[in-house]
Amino acid sequence: MVAHLVNTIRNVVGVTGNVIALFLFLSPLPTFIRIWKKGSVEQFSPVPYLATLINCMVWVIYGLPMVHPNSTLVVTINGAGTAIEVVFLTLFVVFCHDKKKRLMVVLIAMVEIILMAALGAFVLTIAHTTQRRSMVVGIIAISFNIMMYAAPLSVMKLVITTKSVEYMPFSLSLASFLNGVAWTIYAFLPFDPFIAVPNGVGTMFSLAQLLLYGTYYKSTKRIIAAREEAKIEMQLSPSSSVAVSNGGVGPKKGVGAAP
């Protein structure tokens, strides 16, 4: 009876985690709509998306029945996450005008795919029990999951330097926090250290981002307002200078001349 109740709660939390994780994977959508409209990636970093891609792929391997049985919910959400990150990275490459950065993103993504293919082949051929396979892939998954949550640290450094959260989307930070909480709870029903450890750490990283967002939210508004004001002044200044130059071009009237 207790075991059945625990399993039911686990499934409910798992489904909830899937929904939240899907929101997490889709949370950069406003960022990419902005990139699409402006035709440029501006100062947005590809690091979070590259980190999320390899994280999703390794968790798909972990959740396979021949690696870690009864982990269908892990496979479904991370399979969806892999597809979403591929789309986002494709858009990033298309709208990145820096050839070196574009090439770097493509090369890193290719290396990640090759590594995951090699990992899958290695685990299925060398480790002969699901327990051993789970341990090998689980240890690697912990590293990549923490890396995914820690990826925005580079953006956090930019936030502290510029005192602006413009390039650290709030939706992404909030979704990361909720996702970490949901999967940490899931990992304790029953206890799975390979899911609990990275998501517990990820929850702390995401909380730090939210605190940083609250700290610099008002200064971001001031910086954006000042930039818009400067832009308007720049747009008006050419017409003003033309008016001044036109005023000085006209023929000078002689002293005492008739109007």
GROMACS .gro file of C-alpha atoms in nm:
model
  259
    1MET     CA    1   0.000   0.000   0.000
    2VAL     CA    2   0.275   0.243   0.099
    3ALA     CA    3   0.486   0.141  -0.198
    4HIS     CA    4   0.193   0.199  -0.432
    5LEU     CA    5   0.129   0.544  -0.280
    6VAL     CA    6   0.496   0.639  -0.312
    7ASN     CA    7   0.497   0.524  -0.675
    8THR     CA    8   0.182   0.727  -0.747
    9ILE     CA    9   0.331   1.040  -0.589
   10ARG     CA   10   0.653   0.980  -0.784
   11ASN     CA   11   0.461   0.963  -1.112
   12VAL     CA   12   0.265   1.279  -1.030
   13VAL     CA   13   0.584   1.466  -0.939
   14GLY     CA   14   0.752   1.325  -1.251
   15VAL     CA   15   0.475   1.448  -1.479
   16THR     CA   16   0.487   1.786  -1.304
   17GLY     CA   17   0.864   1.787  -1.356
   18ASN     CA   18   0.809   1.713  -1.726
   19VAL     CA   19   0.575   2.011  -1.761
   20ILE     CA   20   0.810   2.246  -1.574
   21ALA     CA   21   1.114   2.116  -1.765
   22LEU     CA   22   0.931   2.171  -2.094
   23PHE     CA   23   0.867   2.529  -1.986
   24LEU     CA   24   1.237   2.552  -1.898
   25PHE     CA   25   1.341   2.434  -2.242
   26LEU     CA   26   1.095   2.674  -2.409
   27SER     CA   27   1.170   2.970  -2.180
   28PRO     CA   28   1.437   3.114  -2.416
   29LEU     CA   29   1.165   3.150  -2.682
   30PRO     CA   30   1.117   3.527  -2.619
   31THR     CA   31   1.494   3.567  -2.651
   32PHE     CA   32   1.499   3.395  -2.989
   33ILE     CA   33   1.195   3.593  -3.108
   34ARG     CA   34   1.397   3.905  -3.026
   35ILE     CA   35   1.699   3.762  -3.212
   36TRP     CA   36   1.475   3.681  -3.509
   37LYS     CA   37   1.328   4.033  -3.520
   38LYS     CA   38   1.664   4.209  -3.483
   39GLY     CA   39   1.846   3.967  -3.711
   40SER     CA   40   2.132   3.938  -3.462
   41VAL     CA   41   2.225   3.739  -3.150
   42GLU     CA   42   2.368   4.061  -2.999
   43GLN     CA   43   2.546   3.975  -2.670
   44PHE     CA   44   2.345   3.660  -2.598
   45SER     CA   45   2.563   3.360  -2.515
   46PRO     CA   46   2.525   3.014  -2.679
   47VAL     CA   47   2.677   2.844  -2.372
   48PRO     CA   48   2.346   2.770  -2.188
   49TYR     CA   49   2.199   2.607  -2.500
   50LEU     CA   50   2.509   2.397  -2.572
   51ALA     CA   51   2.516   2.287  -2.207
   52THR     CA   52   2.146   2.201  -2.210
   53LEU     CA   53   2.184   2.002  -2.534
   54ILE     CA   54   2.451   1.766  -2.402
   55ASN     CA   55   2.270   1.743  -2.067
   56CYS     CA   56   1.949   1.632  -2.236
   57MET     CA   57   2.128   1.377  -2.455
   58VAL     CA   58   2.307   1.212  -2.163
   59TRP     CA   59   1.981   1.189  -1.965
   60VAL     CA   60   1.809   1.026  -2.262
   61ILE     CA   61   2.079   0.757  -2.248
   62TYR     CA   62   2.038   0.726  -1.869
   63GLY     CA   63   1.662   0.678  -1.897
   64LEU     CA   64   1.673   0.402  -2.162
   65PRO     CA   65   1.518   0.073  -2.040
   66MET     CA   66   1.846  -0.115  -2.098
   67VAL     CA   67   2.036   0.141  -1.886
   68HIS     CA   68   1.799   0.249  -1.606
   69PRO     CA   69   1.458   0.074  -1.616
   70ASN     CA   70   1.132   0.248  -1.523
   71SER     CA   71   1.256   0.595  -1.624
   72THR     CA   72   1.018   0.671  -1.910
   73LEU     CA   73   0.949   1.024  -1.779
   74VAL     CA   74   1.323   1.099  -1.788
   75VAL     CA   75   1.344   0.992  -2.154
   76THR     CA   76   1.033   1.178  -2.273
   77ILE     CA   77   1.125   1.521  -2.141
   78ASN     CA   78   1.493   1.502  -2.229
   79GLY     CA   79   1.412   1.377  -2.578
   80ALA     CA   80   1.189   1.681  -2.624
   81GLY     CA   81   1.459   1.902  -2.474
   82THR     CA   82   1.718   1.771  -2.720
   83ALA     CA   83   1.495   1.857  -3.017
   84ILE     CA   84   1.420   2.206  -2.880
   85GLU     CA   85   1.788   2.287  -2.818
   86VAL     CA   86   1.879   2.177  -3.172
   87VAL     CA   87   1.624   2.428  -3.308
   88PHE     CA   88   1.753   2.708  -3.081
   89LEU     CA   89   2.117   2.645  -3.171
   90THR     CA   90   2.029   2.638  -3.541
   91LEU     CA   91   1.867   2.982  -3.506
   92PHE     CA   92   2.171   3.105  -3.309
   93VAL     CA   93   2.406   2.998  -3.587
   94VAL     CA   94   2.186   3.155  -3.856
   95PHE     CA   95   2.172   3.495  -3.683
   96CYS     CA   96   2.528   3.502  -3.549
   97HIS     CA   97   2.734   3.746  -3.758
   98ASP     CA   98   3.063   3.652  -3.591
   99LYS     CA   99   3.208   3.377  -3.812
  100LYS     CA  100   3.443   3.248  -3.540
  101LYS     CA  101   3.164   3.223  -3.283
  102ARG     CA  102   2.935   3.056  -3.537
  103LEU     CA  103   3.200   2.798  -3.625
  104MET     CA  104   3.269   2.738  -3.256
  105VAL     CA  105   2.901   2.666  -3.184
  106VAL     CA  106   2.876   2.420  -3.474
  107LEU     CA  107   3.197   2.238  -3.377
  108ILE     CA  108   3.100   2.210  -3.009
  109ALA     CA  109   2.754   2.077  -3.098
  110MET     CA  110   2.909   1.815  -3.331
  111VAL     CA  111   3.159   1.708  -3.063
  112GLU     CA  112   2.874   1.672  -2.812
  113ILE     CA  113   2.675   1.447  -3.047
  114ILE     CA  114   2.981   1.230  -3.120
  115LEU     CA  115   3.061   1.198  -2.748
  116MET     CA  116   2.708   1.089  -2.663
  117ALA     CA  117   2.704   0.832  -2.944
  118ALA     CA  118   3.035   0.696  -2.815
  119LEU     CA  119   2.904   0.688  -2.457
  120GLY     CA  120   2.593   0.495  -2.558
  121ALA     CA  121   2.794   0.241  -2.756
  122PHE     CA  122   3.050   0.204  -2.475
  123VAL     CA  123   2.795   0.151  -2.198
  124LEU     CA  124   2.586  -0.100  -2.391
  125THR     CA  125   2.886  -0.310  -2.495
  126ILE     CA  126   3.114  -0.293  -2.189
  127ALA     CA  127   2.871  -0.280  -1.892
  128HIS     CA  128   2.652  -0.590  -1.884
  129THR     CA  129   2.402  -0.504  -1.608
  130THR     CA  130   2.158  -0.216  -1.572
  131GLN     CA  131   2.308  -0.134  -1.233
  132ARG     CA  132   2.656  -0.081  -1.379
  133ARG     CA  133   2.520   0.106  -1.680
  134SER     CA  134   2.316   0.333  -1.453
  135MET     CA  135   2.622   0.408  -1.241
  136VAL     CA  136   2.849   0.493  -1.537
  137VAL     CA  137   2.596   0.710  -1.718
  138GLY     CA  138   2.464   0.854  -1.390
  139ILE     CA  139   2.806   0.985  -1.283
  140ILE     CA  140   2.853   1.150  -1.622
  141ALA     CA  141   2.495   1.283  -1.613
  142ILE     CA  142   2.561   1.451  -1.277
  143SER     CA  143   2.852   1.644  -1.428
  144PHE     CA  144   2.659   1.760  -1.732
  145ASN     CA  145   2.345   1.847  -1.534
  146ILE     CA  146   2.544   2.067  -1.296
  147MET     CA  147   2.715   2.220  -1.601
  148MET     CA  148   2.373   2.305  -1.749
  149TYR     CA  149   2.263   2.481  -1.432
  150ALA     CA  150   2.604   2.653  -1.396
  151ALA     CA  151   2.619   2.764  -1.761
  152PRO     CA  152   2.447   3.099  -1.689
  153LEU     CA  153   2.734   3.186  -1.449
  154SER     CA  154   2.910   3.353  -1.744
  155VAL     CA  155   2.598   3.564  -1.796
  156MET     CA  156   2.584   3.636  -1.421
  157LYS     CA  157   2.936   3.779  -1.446
  158LEU     CA  158   2.814   4.008  -1.726
  159VAL     CA  159   2.518   4.113  -1.509
  160ILE     CA  160   2.745   4.209  -1.218
  161THR     CA  161   2.984   4.395  -1.450
  162THR     CA  162   2.715   4.592  -1.637
  163LYS     CA  163   2.466   4.609  -1.347
  164SER     CA  164   2.202   4.500  -1.600
  165VAL     CA  165   1.997   4.178  -1.628
  166GLU     CA  166   1.896   4.252  -1.987
  167TYR     CA  167   2.084   3.947  -2.116
  168MET     CA  168   1.979   3.711  -1.834
  169PRO     CA  169   1.613   3.627  -1.906
  170PHE     CA  170   1.401   3.605  -1.591
  171SER     CA  171   1.183   3.328  -1.738
  172LEU     CA  172   1.488   3.104  -1.785
  173SER     CA  173   1.610   3.158  -1.429
  174LEU     CA  174   1.265   3.097  -1.278
  175ALA     CA  175   1.206   2.785  -1.488
  176SER     CA  176   1.549   2.649  -1.388
  177PHE     CA  177   1.466   2.698  -1.020
  178LEU     CA  178   1.124   2.529  -1.041
  179ASN     CA  179   1.267   2.248  -1.251
  180GLY     CA  180   1.542   2.184  -0.996
  181VAL     CA  181   1.292   2.172  -0.710
  182ALA     CA  182   1.056   1.932  -0.891
  183TRP     CA  183   1.327   1.684  -0.994
  184THR     CA  184   1.491   1.696  -0.651
  185ILE     CA  185   1.161   1.586  -0.497
  186TYR     CA  186   1.122   1.319  -0.770
  187ALA     CA  187   1.470   1.184  -0.687
  188PHE     CA  188   1.365   1.102  -0.330
  189LEU     CA  189   1.070   0.883  -0.436
  190PRO     CA  190   1.261   0.646  -0.412
  191PHE     CA  191   1.607   0.793  -0.362
  192ASP     CA  192   1.811   0.829  -0.681
  193PRO     CA  193   2.143   1.007  -0.609
  194PHE     CA  194   2.216   1.062  -0.979
  195ILE     CA  195   1.904   1.279  -1.011
  196ALA     CA  196   1.906   1.428  -0.658
  197VAL     CA  197   2.262   1.565  -0.650
  198PRO     CA  198   2.268   1.770  -0.975
  199ASN     CA  199   1.916   1.903  -0.931
  200GLY     CA  200   1.981   2.000  -0.570
  201VAL     CA  201   2.291   2.192  -0.677
  202GLY     CA  202   2.100   2.334  -0.974
  203THR     CA  203   1.830   2.467  -0.744
  204MET     CA  204   2.095   2.666  -0.555
  205PHE     CA  205   2.247   2.805  -0.876
  206SER     CA  206   1.905   2.910  -1.004
  207LEU     CA  207   1.819   3.074  -0.671
  208ALA     CA  208   2.141   3.278  -0.699
  209GLN     CA  209   2.030   3.397  -1.045
  210LEU     CA  210   1.690   3.503  -0.912
  211LEU     CA  211   1.853   3.698  -0.629
  212LEU     CA  212   2.083   3.865  -0.880
  213TYR     CA  213   1.785   3.953  -1.097
  214GLY     CA  214   1.609   4.116  -0.802
  215THR     CA  215   1.924   4.311  -0.716
  216TYR     CA  216   1.979   4.463  -1.062
  217TYR     CA  217   1.623   4.484  -1.197
  218LYS     CA  218   1.578   4.857  -1.122
  219SER     CA  219   1.922   4.956  -1.253
  220THR     CA  220   1.843   4.765  -1.575
  221LYS     CA  221   1.532   4.976  -1.626
  222ARG     CA  222   1.739   5.295  -1.581
  223ILE     CA  223   2.008   5.176  -1.823
  224ILE     CA  224   1.754   5.083  -2.093
  225ALA     CA  225   1.569   5.415  -2.047
  226ALA     CA  226   1.896   5.611  -2.076
  227ARG     CA  227   1.990   5.418  -2.390
  228GLU     CA  228   1.653   5.487  -2.552
  229GLU     CA  229   1.682   5.857  -2.463
  230ALA     CA  230   2.028   5.874  -2.615
  231LYS     CA  231   1.900   5.701  -2.928
  232ILE     CA  232   1.619   5.955  -2.965
  233GLU     CA  233   1.865   6.242  -2.922
  234MET     CA  234   2.090   6.094  -3.192
  235GLN     CA  235   1.794   6.067  -3.427
  236LEU     CA  236   1.697   6.428  -3.365
  237SER     CA  237   2.046   6.578  -3.383
  238PRO     CA  238   2.095   6.539  -3.764
  239SER     CA  239   1.775   6.729  -3.842
  240SER     CA  240   1.879   7.002  -3.598
  241SER     CA  241   2.219   7.038  -3.760
  242VAL     CA  242   2.060   7.051  -4.105
  243ALA     CA  243   1.828   7.328  -3.988
  244VAL     CA  244   2.122   7.524  -3.848
  245SER     CA  245   2.327   7.480  -4.165
  246ASN     CA  246   2.034   7.584  -4.381
  247GLY     CA  247   1.993   7.896  -4.170
  248GLY     CA  248   2.348   7.997  -4.245
  249VAL     CA  249   2.340   7.917  -4.617
  250GLY     CA  250   2.085   8.177  -4.728
  251PRO     CA  251   2.201   8.505  -4.890
  252LYS     CA  252   2.301   8.774  -4.641
  253LYS     CA  253   2.106   9.095  -4.657
  254GLY     CA  254   2.300   9.416  -4.683
  255VAL     CA  255   2.273   9.681  -4.417
  256GLY     CA  256   1.972   9.899  -4.483
  257ALA     CA  257   1.843   9.676  -4.762
  258ALA     CA  258   1.468   9.648  -4.814
  259PRO     CA  259   1.304   9.342  -4.668
   0.00000   0.00000   0.00000
